[in-house]
Amino acid sequence: MVKFSLKPLMLCLALVLPGIASSQDQVTVYIDADYTLTQHPAEAIEAGLLAAISSHPNTANVRVITIDNRANARRSNDTLAAARNDPNAIAVFGGMHSPHYLVNLEQINNSGMPLLLPWSAAGPLTRGADGNQNWVFRLSVDDRKAADHLYSVALERGCQRPAAIAVDNPWGRYNMSELQNAADARAQVLSEALVLHNTAGERTVTDAAERIVQSRADCVVLVAGFELTSTIIAHLAKADTPPKIISHWGILGGRITEHVDFDSIMATDLEILGTCGLHQYAARSIYHATAERHAPETMHPREHPAPHGFYHAFDLGRLFLLALDRAQLDAQWDQGIDAQRNALRRALHNLEGTYQGLITDYRHPFQPVTSQTPDGHEALGREDLCMTRVARNGNLEPVFRDHDPAPSDQLDDARLYHDLGRD
Amino acid sequence: MREETSVTFRYLSLIALGYGAAILAVAAAVHFASAPALETMQADAKRSHLATKSGILRDILDELVLDVRILANNPDVQNYTLGETTTSLRAEDAILANPRFRSAALFDYKGRPLLSIRDPDTLNQTDRYLPIEYVEGLSDWVSGARSPAPRISYRPGDAPHSAHFLVSMPVQRAGITEGILTAETVVDLTNVLRADGDAPVTRLVTQFQLANQQKWTPVQTLPVAMEVPGTTFSLLADSDAQAIRTIGQSLIRTAILVAVAALAVPFGLMGVLGMRAIVTPHRELHLSKAELSDKSRELARLAQIAQMANEGVVVTNLPGHILWTNAAFAKITGYTAHEALGKKINGLLHGKDTDLAVSKRIQRALERREAIQAEILYYRKNNEPCWFSLSISPMAAGQDEDVQFAAIITDITEAKEARDELLAAREQARQQARHDPLTALPNRRALDDALDTLPPKSAPPRMLIRIDLDHFKNVNDTLGHAAGDAVLCQVATHLVNRTREDDLAARVGGDEFVVLLAPGATLESAQQLADRLGRDISSEMEIDGHACRIGASFGIASTHGGFISNKDLLKSADAALYLAKETGRGTTVLYSPQIHTSVLAKRTLTADIERGIANGEFLAWFQPQFDAQTNEVVGVEALARWQHPDHGILTPASFLPVAAQLGLIPDIDKAVFAYGLNRISMMNDVDPAIPRISFNVGVHQVMNQRLEETIKKWDLGKTEVTLEVLESVLVEDQGSGFLARLAELRLAGFRIEVDDFGSGHASVVGLQSMRPDGMKLDMSLVRPIDTSNTARELVKSMIDMGRALDISVTAEGVETATHAAILSQLGCDTLQGYHLARPMPFEELVASARIGFASDPLVSGPAKSAATAPI
């Protein structure tokens, strides 16, 4: 049930032996992710965090504990409770699924434990409470922006009659609502809007595909998990004139080409939402090279089915470690674990400089959430959302737009550390 | 008799008593010996009963499990189990939607209760609910250590036969157990557990109850339990039911029945053998005296019958010595019993013509002790031969040397003579049937038989000469039939003289002869024979003092070369003879490939005609007839045409000769007749109507008694039917019946006309006796009238004759306006010919009738074809 990653432990031991840090200084970070049903994002997140820790100085006292939540909110909640009760646990990194945290959001914000989200995209997660009551930080896609972004991408691609299919859970229903809002804002109507259960059978999906075809939709925006999305793509590809599919990144739970034949992917001209990590590979090659060098040997982000998990966890991990460095200097650091968690949150709010990351330059990424700053706990903005395609080998490839960031000059490793380490 | 019955009764009573005692002993033994086996069988029967009940119960449980499984897979139940929603309302609704569940509970992956539902209406507070053991082991379930198969628990309900079942089922997502769903229901198992009929009482028990059942139900008869598959509880059959007991009784009954049947054999055998060994000799002693007396009387009666019989009866021993005779024997043979006794029968009755072979056959049969019937010529005492029918049978006797035979002898002399005469007459008739009585030559039948026995193809080739006398009719006509017969006999003599013994010379018709040459003959020898015969026949003969000379034509056919078969010999020779007759009499023609080709062509035409008849290709065209004075159409003549699919319309000249040879004229006439009547009936609504339609009819049609019926079948309106009979038909001797038939047809309303009058030998007297309604002058008389005064005078005299006899006259062959003018002037009644109108198909006739046929036949040219006339 509890999974300890070997590499950080070894790293931890190696760094602890010289005796720089005492056991009292040791901090533990929990990863609450689904290693059973959607293991690719979980692995990417773990690899990103480990790479961040590895690349950051003075992390000998940082220990990582991973616990598989099996996509079960109750397991996730138990993990959060275990972390809360762990006197060394300073923060929890979340996994892929949003519903777990949505249903427990109030409890999370009352727990006094920072929850750092490198993947979960549900809009309300970072807006569950104001000011000092909000403990959820995110460096990922924000559905409050994603749905409108997906809709606008559909229009940019020339779609006249967009339709939408969403999974029947809080995440899917929220996105469907946002998509309808996006259409309303443009005085348009979705040609078809369907909500399907995650375990929808063949018959249900066939009927849904038939309805989409009959609605004469030329684009379908898909917001669903990996398996349901795969099934829908396979069915829509059979249509005489398959509609273009623009998918939320729920599909990245698995390697899609192992479940849908490539012809179907091509037939539906599939584009998948993500952030701009892949797009920035050239522009920020020095950072990417550094991150990959510190990543576990088995991790090759650009060949991974869920590279965003790595990019987000790396950048969020680096921001967390910067904040941790500052928190440990906080006057209240020695007043117990609750004080340390408070200190960490304050430090996160106070990262006021510009920090170079794999995705973007972070300028004061977090600040307390208020009615004036609803995106206070969102490190990324709408401009950081990008679309990707699936290559024949299953890897994701960036789809560039005119206003996507152009490759910039390479920076050296020293500058990276300099930028990340100082204001 | 009474004593005999008494002995039998006493004996059989003893046997029956022993039999009964044996059965009782066996029944007792079976009963005691089978008790342990019976118990096993009853236990097996209970197990079988339980297996049936268990199957029924399993079906109920499967249905229950299916319901729980559906719930466990319900999205709302899953979402709540996995914590994706904080409210349990939708999961509760999903569970409550199935009314069969009295209570249900949901646990999360750690076994923590998430939800519990109770139905207060059906589950009172005292009911036990959800024992904790159902949740125990959940970790095994979650970790996958336990199979995800559902678990079913049972406890007894309040009412008899009511059972509480609790089904526990893992709630899974993607094959991983994330929670447990338990649901309880109460099932009325009355129909499953009730002891229906004689079946044993069945109960559902838990493991605990099963382990302790002897304590709480101490008195049991063969209790048998069976676990319900996939559960922890069992079914128990715990009483001795009637049906189970019946199994044992049935077995005992069967065993005793078998024993009864088995004992019946030795006791029956004892009875039968005892009857034979003891009772029967006793009884026979009583019977022997009476039987002896009866047999003596019967023998006396038989001897008396034999003496009184009309047939001779004689008893002999094997060598044939006579032992006994009756009175009739003496009467038939002349030998008294005294004379015959001790003598050998052959020595007594054989004579010089006695068939020794028959005698030997009789002797052989006697030696084999077999009965035999034979007819043989014997001699009476007075040496008079006579035929006897013998029916000899061996008489029952002990030893071979004592065997005796009884022979019944019937005098059949008269009957045999009559039969022989009959056979001789038949043989003579048979000979006559195959020979020509006049010439004594083999006849057509004999020839046919000879040809039929030839193999289809044979080597060496066979030759056949067909001979037809030339001008033989003249001999008959001039010298009379007797002379003709003499000529035929003379020809036959020539044939016999000139042919070899193994040649077959036959007379096959009036003056037709055939010689089938024996194998080995060559074409040359056949030709030489024909030449010699030709010379013989054409030599002068003297008949009744008159010198007479005739000739003969010969057709020779040979299978040499292989283009004809034996079967076709006669036909081919006939074809050659036909050619010989055609090319000049007194000649010999050899059947050649050329003739063969011509014959084949004729055969093709034959087949064509037959097909044409079958396909309705023969029809009628119509040639109008005009009133010579008024120019109006007074009728049409229906003329035969053949609508050939390849050659178009054919006139009779192209098919009539062959059709006549084939005898197909009646069929063609019938088709033309039917066509003409049908089409004329279709013209009822055409104005003006066709007043009359004429058909050429042959003798066969006139004599057809159904002719009137055939015509009247059609509704011809006002159109009258004329039957044209050829003058040549009248000339031929048709007998009085023909003229009577014509008179009959006239009475029936049909006109009778004589066709082609003047072409043959019709006499005025004949015309007068027949009294037709009209006559048609032959076109050979009409054509020359515009150039020959004689012809004109001749026609005039014939028209005058018709007028004198009150017979209307129609002229055929009116080909020019001059013909028409002259005939009109001469007083002819009706005109028909190309000048006036050609024969035309029906459609044209209809069109012509509508627009008018011709304005004035005397001045106009040939009538316009309707097809080209403006309409």
JSON list of C-alpha atoms in Angstrom, two decimals, chain B residues 49 115 126 230-231 239 248 264 314 329 334 351 380 486 512 595 715 746 779 788 814 838:
[
{"chain": "B", "resi": 49, "resn": "HIS", "atom": "CA", "xyz": [-34.33, -35.75, -4.74]},
{"chain": "B", "resi": 115, "resn": "LEU", "atom": "CA", "xyz": [-24.35, 2.84, 4.21]},
{"chain": "B", "resi": 126, "resn": "THR", "atom": "CA", "xyz": [-35.94, -8.18, 16.30]},
{"chain": "B", "resi": 230, "resn": "GLY", "atom": "CA", "xyz": [-21.44, -22.19, -3.86]},
{"chain": "B", "resi": 231, "resn": "THR", "atom": "CA", "xyz": [-22.96, -21.73, -0.39]},
{"chain": "B", "resi": 239, "resn": "SER", "atom": "CA", "xyz": [-38.15, -38.38, 6.73]},
{"chain": "B", "resi": 248, "resn": "GLY", "atom": "CA", "xyz": [-38.24, -50.79, -1.76]},
{"chain": "B", "resi": 264, "resn": "ALA", "atom": "CA", "xyz": [-43.01, -71.58, -12.90]},
{"chain": "B", "resi": 314, "resn": "VAL", "atom": "CA", "xyz": [-55.48, -99.74, -57.00]},
{"chain": "B", "resi": 329, "resn": "PHE", "atom": "CA", "xyz": [-60.67, -100.50, -61.78]},
{"chain": "B", "resi": 334, "resn": "GLY", "atom": "CA", "xyz": [-61.31, -104.88, -67.96]},
{"chain": "B", "resi": 351, "resn": "GLY", "atom": "CA", "xyz": [-48.58, -101.96, -74.45]},
{"chain": "B", "resi": 380, "resn": "ARG", "atom": "CA", "xyz": [-57.18, -102.51, -71.56]},
{"chain": "B", "resi": 486, "resn": "ALA", "atom": "CA", "xyz": [-52.89, -66.68, -109.97]},
{"chain": "B", "resi": 512, "resn": "GLU", "atom": "CA", "xyz": [-45.48, -56.43, -102.71]},
{"chain": "B", "resi": 595, "resn": "ILE", "atom": "CA", "xyz": [-31.32, -41.64, -101.44]},
{"chain": "B", "resi": 715, "resn": "ASP", "atom": "CA", "xyz": [-70.45, -18.81, -82.33]},
{"chain": "B", "resi": 746, "resn": "ARG", "atom": "CA", "xyz": [-76.67, -31.40, -94.85]},
{"chain": "B", "resi": 779, "resn": "MET", "atom": "CA", "xyz": [-59.38, -24.31, -112.56]},
{"chain": "B", "resi": 788, "resn": "SER", "atom": "CA", "xyz": [-60.87, -21.93, -126.50]},
{"chain": "B", "resi": 814, "resn": "VAL", "atom": "CA", "xyz": [-60.57, -16.62, -112.25]},
{"chain": "B", "resi": 838, "resn": "ARG", "atom": "CA", "xyz": [-55.81, -13.61, -103.37]}
]
